[in-house]
mmCIF file of C-alpha atoms in Angstrom:
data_model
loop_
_atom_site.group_PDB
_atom_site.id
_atom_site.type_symbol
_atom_site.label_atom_id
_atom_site.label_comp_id
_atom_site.label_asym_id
_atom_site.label_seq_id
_atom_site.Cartn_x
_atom_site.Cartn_y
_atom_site.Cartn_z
ATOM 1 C CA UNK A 264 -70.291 49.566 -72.226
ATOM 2 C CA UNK A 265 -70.430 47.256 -69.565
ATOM 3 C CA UNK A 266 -71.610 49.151 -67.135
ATOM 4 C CA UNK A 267 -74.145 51.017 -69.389
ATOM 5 C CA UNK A 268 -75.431 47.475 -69.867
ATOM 6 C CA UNK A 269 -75.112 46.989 -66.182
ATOM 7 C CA UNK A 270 -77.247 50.189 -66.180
ATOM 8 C CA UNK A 271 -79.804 49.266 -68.370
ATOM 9 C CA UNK A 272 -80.668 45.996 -67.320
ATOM 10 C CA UNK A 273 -81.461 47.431 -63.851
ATOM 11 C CA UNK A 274 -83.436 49.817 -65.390
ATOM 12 C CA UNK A 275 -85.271 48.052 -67.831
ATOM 13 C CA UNK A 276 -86.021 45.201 -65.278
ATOM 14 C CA UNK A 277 -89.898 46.504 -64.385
ATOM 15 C CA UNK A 278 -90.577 46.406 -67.964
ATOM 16 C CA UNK A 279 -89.414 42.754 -68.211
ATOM 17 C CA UNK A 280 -92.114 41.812 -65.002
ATOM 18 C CA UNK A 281 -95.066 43.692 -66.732
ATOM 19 C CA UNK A 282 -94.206 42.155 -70.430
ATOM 20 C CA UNK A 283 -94.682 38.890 -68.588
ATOM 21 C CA UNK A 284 -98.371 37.943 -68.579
ATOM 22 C CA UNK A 285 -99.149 40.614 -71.794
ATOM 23 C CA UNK A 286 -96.432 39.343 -73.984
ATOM 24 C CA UNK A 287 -97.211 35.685 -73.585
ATOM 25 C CA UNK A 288 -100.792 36.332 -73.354
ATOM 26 C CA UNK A 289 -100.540 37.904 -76.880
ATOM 27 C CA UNK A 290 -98.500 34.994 -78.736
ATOM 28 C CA UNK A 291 -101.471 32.464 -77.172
ATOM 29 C CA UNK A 292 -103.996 34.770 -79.112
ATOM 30 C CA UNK A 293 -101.832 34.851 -82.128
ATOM 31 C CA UNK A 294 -101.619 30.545 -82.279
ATOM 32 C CA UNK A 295 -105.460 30.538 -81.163
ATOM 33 C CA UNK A 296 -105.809 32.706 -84.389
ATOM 34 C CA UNK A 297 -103.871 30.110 -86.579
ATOM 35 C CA UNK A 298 -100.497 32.181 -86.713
ATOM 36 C CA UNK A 299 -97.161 30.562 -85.004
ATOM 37 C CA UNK A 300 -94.361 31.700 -83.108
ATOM 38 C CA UNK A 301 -93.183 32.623 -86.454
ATOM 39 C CA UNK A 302 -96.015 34.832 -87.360
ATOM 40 C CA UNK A 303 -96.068 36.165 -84.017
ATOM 41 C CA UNK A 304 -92.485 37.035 -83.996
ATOM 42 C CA UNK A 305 -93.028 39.203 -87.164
ATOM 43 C CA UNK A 306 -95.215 41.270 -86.071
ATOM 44 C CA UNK A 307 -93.591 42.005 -82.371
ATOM 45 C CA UNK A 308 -90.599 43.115 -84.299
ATOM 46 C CA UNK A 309 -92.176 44.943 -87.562
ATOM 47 C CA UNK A 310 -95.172 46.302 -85.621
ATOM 48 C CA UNK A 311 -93.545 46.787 -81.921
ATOM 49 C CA UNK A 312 -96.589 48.161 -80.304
ATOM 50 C CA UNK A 313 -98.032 45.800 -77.820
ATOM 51 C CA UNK A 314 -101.834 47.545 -78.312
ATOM 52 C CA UNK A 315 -102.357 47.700 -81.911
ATOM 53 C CA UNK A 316 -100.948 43.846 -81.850
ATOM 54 C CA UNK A 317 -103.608 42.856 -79.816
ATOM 55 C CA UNK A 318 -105.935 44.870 -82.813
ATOM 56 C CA UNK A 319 -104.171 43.193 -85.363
ATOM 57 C CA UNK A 320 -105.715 39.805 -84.107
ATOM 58 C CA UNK A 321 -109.150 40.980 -84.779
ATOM 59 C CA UNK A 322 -107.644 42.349 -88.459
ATOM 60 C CA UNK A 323 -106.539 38.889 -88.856
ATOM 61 C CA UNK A 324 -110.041 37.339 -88.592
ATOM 62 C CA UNK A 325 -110.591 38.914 -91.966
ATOM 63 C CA UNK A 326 -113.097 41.167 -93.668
ATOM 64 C CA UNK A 327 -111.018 44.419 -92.625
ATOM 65 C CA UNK A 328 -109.763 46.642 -95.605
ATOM 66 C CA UNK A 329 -106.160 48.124 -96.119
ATOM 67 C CA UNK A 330 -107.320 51.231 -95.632
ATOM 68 C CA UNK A 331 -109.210 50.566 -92.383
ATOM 69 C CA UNK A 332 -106.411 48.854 -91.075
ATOM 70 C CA UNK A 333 -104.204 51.858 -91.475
ATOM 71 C CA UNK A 334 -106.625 54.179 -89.837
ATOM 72 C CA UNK A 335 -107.367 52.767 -87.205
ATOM 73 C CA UNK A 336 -103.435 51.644 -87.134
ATOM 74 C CA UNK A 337 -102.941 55.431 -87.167
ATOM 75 C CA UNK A 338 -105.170 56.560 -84.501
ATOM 76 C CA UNK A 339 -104.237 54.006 -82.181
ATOM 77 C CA UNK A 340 -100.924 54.889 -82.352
ATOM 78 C CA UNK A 341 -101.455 58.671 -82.427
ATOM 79 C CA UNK A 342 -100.061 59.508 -79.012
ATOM 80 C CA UNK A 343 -96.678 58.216 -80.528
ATOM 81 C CA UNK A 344 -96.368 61.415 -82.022
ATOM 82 C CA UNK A 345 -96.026 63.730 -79.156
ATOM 83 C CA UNK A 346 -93.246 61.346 -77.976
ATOM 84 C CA UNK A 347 -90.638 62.301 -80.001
ATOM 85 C CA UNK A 348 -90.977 65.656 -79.533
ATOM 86 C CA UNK A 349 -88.846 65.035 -75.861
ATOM 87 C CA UNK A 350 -86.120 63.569 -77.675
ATOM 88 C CA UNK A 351 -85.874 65.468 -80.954
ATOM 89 C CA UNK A 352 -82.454 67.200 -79.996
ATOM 90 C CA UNK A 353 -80.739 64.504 -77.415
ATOM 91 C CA UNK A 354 -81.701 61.533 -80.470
ATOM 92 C CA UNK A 355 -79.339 63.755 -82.561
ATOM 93 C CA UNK A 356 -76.778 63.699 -80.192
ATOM 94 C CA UNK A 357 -76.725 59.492 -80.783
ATOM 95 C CA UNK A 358 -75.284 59.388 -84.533
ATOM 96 C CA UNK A 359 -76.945 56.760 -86.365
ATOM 97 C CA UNK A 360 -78.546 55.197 -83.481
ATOM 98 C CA UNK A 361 -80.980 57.513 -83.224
ATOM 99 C CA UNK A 362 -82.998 55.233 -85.895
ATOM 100 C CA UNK A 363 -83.002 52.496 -83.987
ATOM 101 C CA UNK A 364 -84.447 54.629 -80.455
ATOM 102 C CA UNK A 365 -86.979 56.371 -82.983
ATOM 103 C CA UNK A 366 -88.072 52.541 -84.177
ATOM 104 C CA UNK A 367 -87.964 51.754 -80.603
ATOM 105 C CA UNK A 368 -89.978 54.746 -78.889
ATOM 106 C CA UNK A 369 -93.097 52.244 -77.494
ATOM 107 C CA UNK A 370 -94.662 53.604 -74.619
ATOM 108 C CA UNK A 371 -92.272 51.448 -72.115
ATOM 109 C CA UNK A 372 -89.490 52.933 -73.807
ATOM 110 C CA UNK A 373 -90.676 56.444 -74.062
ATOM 111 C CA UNK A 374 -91.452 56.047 -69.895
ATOM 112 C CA UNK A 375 -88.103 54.087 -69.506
ATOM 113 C CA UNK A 376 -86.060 57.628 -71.520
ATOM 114 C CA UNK A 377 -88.029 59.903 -69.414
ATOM 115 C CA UNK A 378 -87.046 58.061 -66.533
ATOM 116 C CA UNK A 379 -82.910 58.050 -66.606
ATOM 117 C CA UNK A 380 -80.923 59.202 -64.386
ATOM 118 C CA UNK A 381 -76.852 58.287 -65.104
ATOM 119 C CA UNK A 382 -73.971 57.595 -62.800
ATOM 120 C CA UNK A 383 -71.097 59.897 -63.969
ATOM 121 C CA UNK A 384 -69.310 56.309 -64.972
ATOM 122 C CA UNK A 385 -72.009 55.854 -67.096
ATOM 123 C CA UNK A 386 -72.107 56.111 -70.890
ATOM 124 C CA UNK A 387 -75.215 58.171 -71.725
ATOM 125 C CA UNK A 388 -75.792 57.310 -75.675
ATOM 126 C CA UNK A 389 -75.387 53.377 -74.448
ATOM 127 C CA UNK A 390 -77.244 53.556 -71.658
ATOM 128 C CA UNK A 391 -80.073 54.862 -73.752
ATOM 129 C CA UNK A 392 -79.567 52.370 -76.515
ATOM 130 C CA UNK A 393 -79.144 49.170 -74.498
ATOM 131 C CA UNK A 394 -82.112 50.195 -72.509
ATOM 132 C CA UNK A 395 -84.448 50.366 -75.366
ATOM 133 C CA UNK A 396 -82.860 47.370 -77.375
ATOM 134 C CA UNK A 397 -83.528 45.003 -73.569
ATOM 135 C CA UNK A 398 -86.987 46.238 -73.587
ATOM 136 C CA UNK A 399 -87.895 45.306 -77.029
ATOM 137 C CA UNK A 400 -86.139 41.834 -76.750
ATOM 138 C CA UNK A 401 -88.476 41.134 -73.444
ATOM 139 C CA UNK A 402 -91.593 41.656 -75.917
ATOM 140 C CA UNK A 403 -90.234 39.936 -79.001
ATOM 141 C CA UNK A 404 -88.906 37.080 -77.258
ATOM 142 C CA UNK A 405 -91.643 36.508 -74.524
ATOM 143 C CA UNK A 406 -94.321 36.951 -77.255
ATOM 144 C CA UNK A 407 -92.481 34.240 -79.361
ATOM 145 C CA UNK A 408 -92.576 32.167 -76.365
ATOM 146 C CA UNK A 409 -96.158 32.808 -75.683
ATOM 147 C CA UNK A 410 -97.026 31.541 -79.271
ATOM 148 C CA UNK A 411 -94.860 28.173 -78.139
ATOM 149 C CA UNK A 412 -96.359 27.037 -75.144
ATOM 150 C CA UNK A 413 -100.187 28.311 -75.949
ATOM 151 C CA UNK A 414 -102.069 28.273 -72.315
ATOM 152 C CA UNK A 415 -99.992 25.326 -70.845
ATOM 153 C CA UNK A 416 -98.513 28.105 -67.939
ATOM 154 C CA UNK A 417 -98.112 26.414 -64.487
ATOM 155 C CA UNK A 418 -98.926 29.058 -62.751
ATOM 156 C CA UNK A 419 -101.611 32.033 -62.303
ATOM 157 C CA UNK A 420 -100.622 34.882 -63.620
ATOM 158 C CA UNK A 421 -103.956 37.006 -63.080
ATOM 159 C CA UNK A 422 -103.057 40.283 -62.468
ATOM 160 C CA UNK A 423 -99.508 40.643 -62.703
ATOM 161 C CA UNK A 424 -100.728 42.880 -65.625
ATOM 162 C CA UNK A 425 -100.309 45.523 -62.954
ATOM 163 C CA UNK A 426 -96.996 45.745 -63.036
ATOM 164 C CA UNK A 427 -97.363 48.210 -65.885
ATOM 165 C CA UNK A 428 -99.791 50.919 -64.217
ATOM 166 C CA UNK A 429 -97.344 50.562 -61.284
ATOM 167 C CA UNK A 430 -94.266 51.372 -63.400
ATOM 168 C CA UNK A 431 -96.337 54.654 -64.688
ATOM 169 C CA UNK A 432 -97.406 55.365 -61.293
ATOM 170 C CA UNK A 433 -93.904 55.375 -60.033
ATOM 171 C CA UNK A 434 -92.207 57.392 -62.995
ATOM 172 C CA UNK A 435 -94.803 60.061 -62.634
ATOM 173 C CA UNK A 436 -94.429 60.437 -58.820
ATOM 174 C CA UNK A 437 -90.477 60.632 -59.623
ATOM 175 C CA UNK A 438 -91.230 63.123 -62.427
ATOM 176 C CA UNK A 439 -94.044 65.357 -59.681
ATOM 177 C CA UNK A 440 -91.256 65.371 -57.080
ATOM 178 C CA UNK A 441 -88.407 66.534 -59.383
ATOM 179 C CA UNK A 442 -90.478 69.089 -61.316
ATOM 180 C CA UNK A 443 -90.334 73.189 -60.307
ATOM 181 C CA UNK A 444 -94.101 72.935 -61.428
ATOM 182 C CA UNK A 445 -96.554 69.995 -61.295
ATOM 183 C CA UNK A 446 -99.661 71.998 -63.406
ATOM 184 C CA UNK A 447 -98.535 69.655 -66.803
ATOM 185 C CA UNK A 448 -99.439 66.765 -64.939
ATOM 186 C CA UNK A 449 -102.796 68.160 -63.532
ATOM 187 C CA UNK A 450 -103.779 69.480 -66.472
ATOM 188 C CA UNK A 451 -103.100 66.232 -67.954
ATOM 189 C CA UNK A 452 -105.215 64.508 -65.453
ATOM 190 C CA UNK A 453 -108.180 66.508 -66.004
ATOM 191 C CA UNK A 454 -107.877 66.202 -69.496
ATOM 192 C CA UNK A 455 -107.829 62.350 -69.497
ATOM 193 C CA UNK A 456 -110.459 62.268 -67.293
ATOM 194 C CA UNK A 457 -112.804 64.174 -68.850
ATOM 195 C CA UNK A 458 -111.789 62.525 -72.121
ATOM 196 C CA UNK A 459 -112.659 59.553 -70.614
ATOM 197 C CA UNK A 460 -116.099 60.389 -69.532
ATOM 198 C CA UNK A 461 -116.878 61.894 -73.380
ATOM 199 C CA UNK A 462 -115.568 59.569 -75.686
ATOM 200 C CA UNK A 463 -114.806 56.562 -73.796
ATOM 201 C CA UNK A 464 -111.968 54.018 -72.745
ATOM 202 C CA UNK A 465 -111.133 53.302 -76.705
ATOM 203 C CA UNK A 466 -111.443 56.906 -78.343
ATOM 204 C CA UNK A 467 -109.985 58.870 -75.746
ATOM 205 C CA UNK A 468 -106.434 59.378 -76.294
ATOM 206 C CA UNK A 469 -106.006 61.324 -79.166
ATOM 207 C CA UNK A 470 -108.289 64.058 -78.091
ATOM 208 C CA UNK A 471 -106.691 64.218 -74.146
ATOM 209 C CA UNK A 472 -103.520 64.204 -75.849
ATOM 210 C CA UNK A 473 -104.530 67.299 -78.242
ATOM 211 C CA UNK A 474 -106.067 69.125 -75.014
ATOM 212 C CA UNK A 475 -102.846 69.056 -73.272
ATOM 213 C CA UNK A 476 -100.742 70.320 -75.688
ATOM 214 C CA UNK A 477 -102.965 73.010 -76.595
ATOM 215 C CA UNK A 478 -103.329 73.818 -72.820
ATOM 216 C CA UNK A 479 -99.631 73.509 -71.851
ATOM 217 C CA UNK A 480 -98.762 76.115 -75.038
ATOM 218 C CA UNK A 481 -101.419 78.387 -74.025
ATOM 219 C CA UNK A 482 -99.910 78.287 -70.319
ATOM 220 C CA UNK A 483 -96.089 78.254 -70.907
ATOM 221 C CA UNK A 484 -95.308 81.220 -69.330
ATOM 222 C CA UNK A 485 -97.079 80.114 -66.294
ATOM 223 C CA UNK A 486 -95.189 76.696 -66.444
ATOM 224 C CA UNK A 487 -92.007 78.079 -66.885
ATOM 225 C CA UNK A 488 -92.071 82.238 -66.606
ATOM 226 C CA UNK A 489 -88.263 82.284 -65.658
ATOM 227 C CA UNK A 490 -87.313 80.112 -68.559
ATOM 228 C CA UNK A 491 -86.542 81.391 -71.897
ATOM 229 C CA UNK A 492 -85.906 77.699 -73.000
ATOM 230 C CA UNK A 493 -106.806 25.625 -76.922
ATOM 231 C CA UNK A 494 -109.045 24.920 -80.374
ATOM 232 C CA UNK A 495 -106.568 24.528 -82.923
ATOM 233 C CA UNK A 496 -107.477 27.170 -86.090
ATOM 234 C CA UNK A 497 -106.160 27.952 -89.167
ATOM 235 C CA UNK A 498 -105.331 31.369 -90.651
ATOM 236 C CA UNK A 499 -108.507 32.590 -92.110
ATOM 237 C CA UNK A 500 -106.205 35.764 -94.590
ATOM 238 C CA UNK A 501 -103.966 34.269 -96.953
ATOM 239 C CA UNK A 502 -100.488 34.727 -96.284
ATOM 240 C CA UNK A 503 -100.038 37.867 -98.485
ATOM 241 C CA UNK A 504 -103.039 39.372 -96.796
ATOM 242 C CA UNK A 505 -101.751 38.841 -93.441
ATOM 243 C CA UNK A 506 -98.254 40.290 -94.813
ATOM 244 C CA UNK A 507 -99.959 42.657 -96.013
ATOM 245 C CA UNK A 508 -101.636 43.750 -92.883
ATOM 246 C CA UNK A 509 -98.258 43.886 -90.891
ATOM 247 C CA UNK A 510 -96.328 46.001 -93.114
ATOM 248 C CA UNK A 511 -99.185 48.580 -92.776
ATOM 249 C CA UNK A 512 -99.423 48.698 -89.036
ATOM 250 C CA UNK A 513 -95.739 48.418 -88.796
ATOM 251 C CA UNK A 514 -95.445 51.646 -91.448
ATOM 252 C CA UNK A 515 -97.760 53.885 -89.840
ATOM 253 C CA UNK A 516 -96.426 53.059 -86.573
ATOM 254 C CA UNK A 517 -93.289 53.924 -87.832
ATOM 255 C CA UNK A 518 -94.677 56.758 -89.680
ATOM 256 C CA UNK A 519 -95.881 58.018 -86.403
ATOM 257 C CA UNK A 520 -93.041 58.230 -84.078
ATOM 258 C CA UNK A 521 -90.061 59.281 -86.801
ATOM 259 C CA UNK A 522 -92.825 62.258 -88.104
ATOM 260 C CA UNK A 523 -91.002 64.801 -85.151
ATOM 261 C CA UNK A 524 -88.117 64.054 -86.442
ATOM 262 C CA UNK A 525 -88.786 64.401 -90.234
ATOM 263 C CA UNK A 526 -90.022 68.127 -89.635
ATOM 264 C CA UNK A 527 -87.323 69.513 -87.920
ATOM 265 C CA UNK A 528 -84.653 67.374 -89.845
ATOM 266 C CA UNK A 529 -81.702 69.481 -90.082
ATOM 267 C CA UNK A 530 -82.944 73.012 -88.493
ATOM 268 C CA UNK A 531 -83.308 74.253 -85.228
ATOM 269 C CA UNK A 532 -86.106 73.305 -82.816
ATOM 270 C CA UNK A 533 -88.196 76.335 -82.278
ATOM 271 C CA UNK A 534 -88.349 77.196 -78.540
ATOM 272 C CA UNK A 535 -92.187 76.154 -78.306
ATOM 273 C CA UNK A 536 -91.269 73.122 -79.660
ATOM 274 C CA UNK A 537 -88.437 72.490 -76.854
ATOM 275 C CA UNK A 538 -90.952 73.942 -73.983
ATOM 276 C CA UNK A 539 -93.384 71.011 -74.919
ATOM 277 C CA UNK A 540 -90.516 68.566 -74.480
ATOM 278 C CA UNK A 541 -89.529 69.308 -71.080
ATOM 279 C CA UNK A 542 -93.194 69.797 -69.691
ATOM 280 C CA UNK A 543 -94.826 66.723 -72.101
ATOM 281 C CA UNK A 544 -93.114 63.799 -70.346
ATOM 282 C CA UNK A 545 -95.438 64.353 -67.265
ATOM 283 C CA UNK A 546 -98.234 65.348 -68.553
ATOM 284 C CA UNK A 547 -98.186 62.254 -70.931
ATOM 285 C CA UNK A 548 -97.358 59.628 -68.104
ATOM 286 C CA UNK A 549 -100.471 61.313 -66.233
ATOM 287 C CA UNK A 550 -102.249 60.137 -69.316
ATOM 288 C CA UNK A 551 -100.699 56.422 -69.512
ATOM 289 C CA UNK A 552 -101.817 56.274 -65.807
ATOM 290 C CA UNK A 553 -105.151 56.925 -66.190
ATOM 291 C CA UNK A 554 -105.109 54.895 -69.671
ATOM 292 C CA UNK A 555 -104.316 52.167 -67.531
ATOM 293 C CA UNK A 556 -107.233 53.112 -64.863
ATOM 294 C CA UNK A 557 -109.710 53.074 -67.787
ATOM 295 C CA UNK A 558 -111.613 49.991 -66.872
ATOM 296 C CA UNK A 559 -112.752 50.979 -63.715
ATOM 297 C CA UNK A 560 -115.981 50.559 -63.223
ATOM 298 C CA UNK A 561 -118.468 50.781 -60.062
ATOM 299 C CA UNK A 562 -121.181 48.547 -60.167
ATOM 300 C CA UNK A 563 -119.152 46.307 -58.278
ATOM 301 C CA UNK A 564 -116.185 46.651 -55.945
ATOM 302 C CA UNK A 565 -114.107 44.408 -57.842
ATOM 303 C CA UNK A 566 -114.721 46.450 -60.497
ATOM 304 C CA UNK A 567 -112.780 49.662 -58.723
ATOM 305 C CA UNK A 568 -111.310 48.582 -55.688
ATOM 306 C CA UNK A 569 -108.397 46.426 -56.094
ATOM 307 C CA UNK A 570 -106.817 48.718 -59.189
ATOM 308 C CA UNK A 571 -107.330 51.957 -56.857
ATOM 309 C CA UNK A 572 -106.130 50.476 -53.501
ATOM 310 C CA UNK A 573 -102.817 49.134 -55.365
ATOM 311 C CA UNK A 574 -102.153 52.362 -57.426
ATOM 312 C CA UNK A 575 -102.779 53.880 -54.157
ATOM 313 C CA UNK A 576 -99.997 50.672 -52.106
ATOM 314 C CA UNK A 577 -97.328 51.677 -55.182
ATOM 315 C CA UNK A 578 -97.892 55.468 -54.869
ATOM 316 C CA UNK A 579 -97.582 55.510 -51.255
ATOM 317 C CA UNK A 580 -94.297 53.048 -50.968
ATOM 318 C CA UNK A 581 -92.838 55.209 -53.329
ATOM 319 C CA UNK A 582 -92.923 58.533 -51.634
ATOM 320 C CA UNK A 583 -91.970 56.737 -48.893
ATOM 321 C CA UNK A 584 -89.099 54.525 -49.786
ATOM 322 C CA UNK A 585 -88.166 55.702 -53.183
ATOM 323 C CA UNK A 586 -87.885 52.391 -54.717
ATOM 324 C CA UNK A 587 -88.973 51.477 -58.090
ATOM 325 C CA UNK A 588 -88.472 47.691 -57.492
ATOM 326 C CA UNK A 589 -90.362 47.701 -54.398
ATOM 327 C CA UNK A 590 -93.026 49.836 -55.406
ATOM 328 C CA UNK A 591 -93.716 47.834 -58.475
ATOM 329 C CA UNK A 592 -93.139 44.340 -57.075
ATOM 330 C CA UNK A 593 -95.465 45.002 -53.998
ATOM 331 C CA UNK A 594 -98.255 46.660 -55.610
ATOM 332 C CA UNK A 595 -98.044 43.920 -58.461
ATOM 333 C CA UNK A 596 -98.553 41.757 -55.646
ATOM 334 C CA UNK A 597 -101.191 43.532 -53.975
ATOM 335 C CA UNK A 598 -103.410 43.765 -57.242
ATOM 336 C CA UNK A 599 -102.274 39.933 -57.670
ATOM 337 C CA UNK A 600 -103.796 39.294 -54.165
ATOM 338 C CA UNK A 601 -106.935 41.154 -54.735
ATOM 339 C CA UNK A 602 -108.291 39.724 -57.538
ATOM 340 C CA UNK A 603 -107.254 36.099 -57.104
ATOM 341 C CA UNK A 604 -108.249 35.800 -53.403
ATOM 342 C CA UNK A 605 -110.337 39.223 -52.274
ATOM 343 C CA UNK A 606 -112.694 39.791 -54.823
ATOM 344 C CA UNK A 607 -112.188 36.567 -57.055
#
């Protein structure tokens, strides 16, 4: 086990760098709101999904029903359900611990899975498990700590944000280069792009998401035609309200990435189904990459220029030096550059 925490902690080291400045950025906007490091803590662990958290602050301002909270909970979070379908049949593999890595399928982790690639020495079901239980530690306990020390960083942290895109960047290259076909990950780009353009940075998800997997089913046997397989507030909700709230989002969160593996609970995987988890992994980090892009704008250069020159710095250190450390430390530090000094 020692080495597959050896393993794991290398791996999930990125993750740790682009938690950073969103984890303790989120447990300052959780005290601003009137909720501690207590509060805070609750939901990172109940809810674990670092964008509907960020939501949850505005549901904790008040005048949001139950019922709106779980929609929008639930379409949020909707791209969680195409996750699973990668791991349906290696989760089964895990015994019991396949709970936990269905609880623990965030995005991160869901890149981090996709990303693995084991020394023989190296136990695989640990490896996977320690990975996953590191990366959700980094967001529970950074979050926590957020909610501690409120603003009162010593340092500026603008842009280190980046880390993130960079880490998506540098698991799809590693995904384009390994793959017999790269069309998932086009098609995946258009799609997010022109799902982008229609319904905008906050609805676009769920219906790029759809697109793909329609598109990649209607072109599997192109894909694979050999295969056969600082003001101080107070909490506005009461504190069953605010309860309340958090065992929603954390349900239907829930809901969403164990519903792959409630359908096909003790049968076979059809062979469709196990074509769209080898060929979804790409497409769906194309997706997070442009997810992360989605705030480009040009009616200023800062507003395009220092996300596309680093995505294009970490894209073009990694085909060159194969590195994920290096690619995501010096385009973090590119970005960082960029908008602090360049086009502050």
């Amino acid at each position: 086990m020692a080495k597959a925490f050896r393993y794991a902690l290398k791996h999930s080291l990125p993750i740790l760098i682009s938690y950073i400045p969103v984890a303790l950025a989120y447990g300052v906007l959780m005290q601003n709101c009137g909720y501690n490091f207590v509060w805070t803590g609750a939901c990172s662990i109940f809810v674990l999904a670092g964008s509907l958290q960020y939501l949850m602050v505005t549901f904790f301002a008040g005048g949001v029903s139950l019922l709106t909270v779980a929609i929008m909970s639930l379409l949020l979070n909707s791209r969680h359900i195409f996750y699973g379908l990668s791991f349906i049949e290696k989760f089964r593999t895990f015994g019991p611990w396949k709970y936990f890595l269905i609880y623990s399928l965030t995005d991160e982790n869901y890149s981090l899975h996709c990303s693995h690639h084991f020394e023989s020495d190296v136990n695989e079901k640990w490896a996977y498990v320690l990975t996953a239980f590191l990366s959700i530690s980094y967001w529970i306990i950074l979050s926590i700590i957020g909610a501690l020390i409120g603003s009162m960083l010593p340092f500026n942290t603008t842009g280190i944000d980046f880390a993130l895109t960079a880490l998506f960047i540098v698991i799809l290259i590693e995904q384009m280069l390994g793959a017999d076909n790269r069309l998932p990950a086009w098609l995946a780009f258009v799609s997010a792009i022109v799902c982008l353009l229609i319904f905008g940075p906050s609805n676009f998800i769920l219906p790029s998401l759809v697109i793909t997997v329609a598109l990649l089913s209607i072109l599997r046997h192109r894909i694979e035609p050999a295969k056969a397989v600082k003001e101080e507030k107070e909490m506005v909700l009461t504190t069953m309200q605010s309860i309340a709230i958090i065992a929603v989002c954390g349900i239907c969160t829930l809901l969403e990435r164990a519903l792959p593996f409630l359908i096909f609970s003790g049968r076979a995987v059809p062979e469709p189904v196990r074509y769209l988890g080898r060929v979804l992994p790409m497409a769906i980090m194309a997706t997070l990459v442009i997810y992360c892009l989605k705030g480009i704008t040009f009616s200023s250069a800062a507003g395009f220029a220092p996300l596309l020159i680093a995505s294009a710095v970490t894209a073009v250190l990694h085909l060159w030096k194969r590195s994920t450390l290096i690619s995501i430390f010096c385009g973090t530090v590119c970005y960082m550059a960029l908008v602090q000094l360049v086009f502050a």
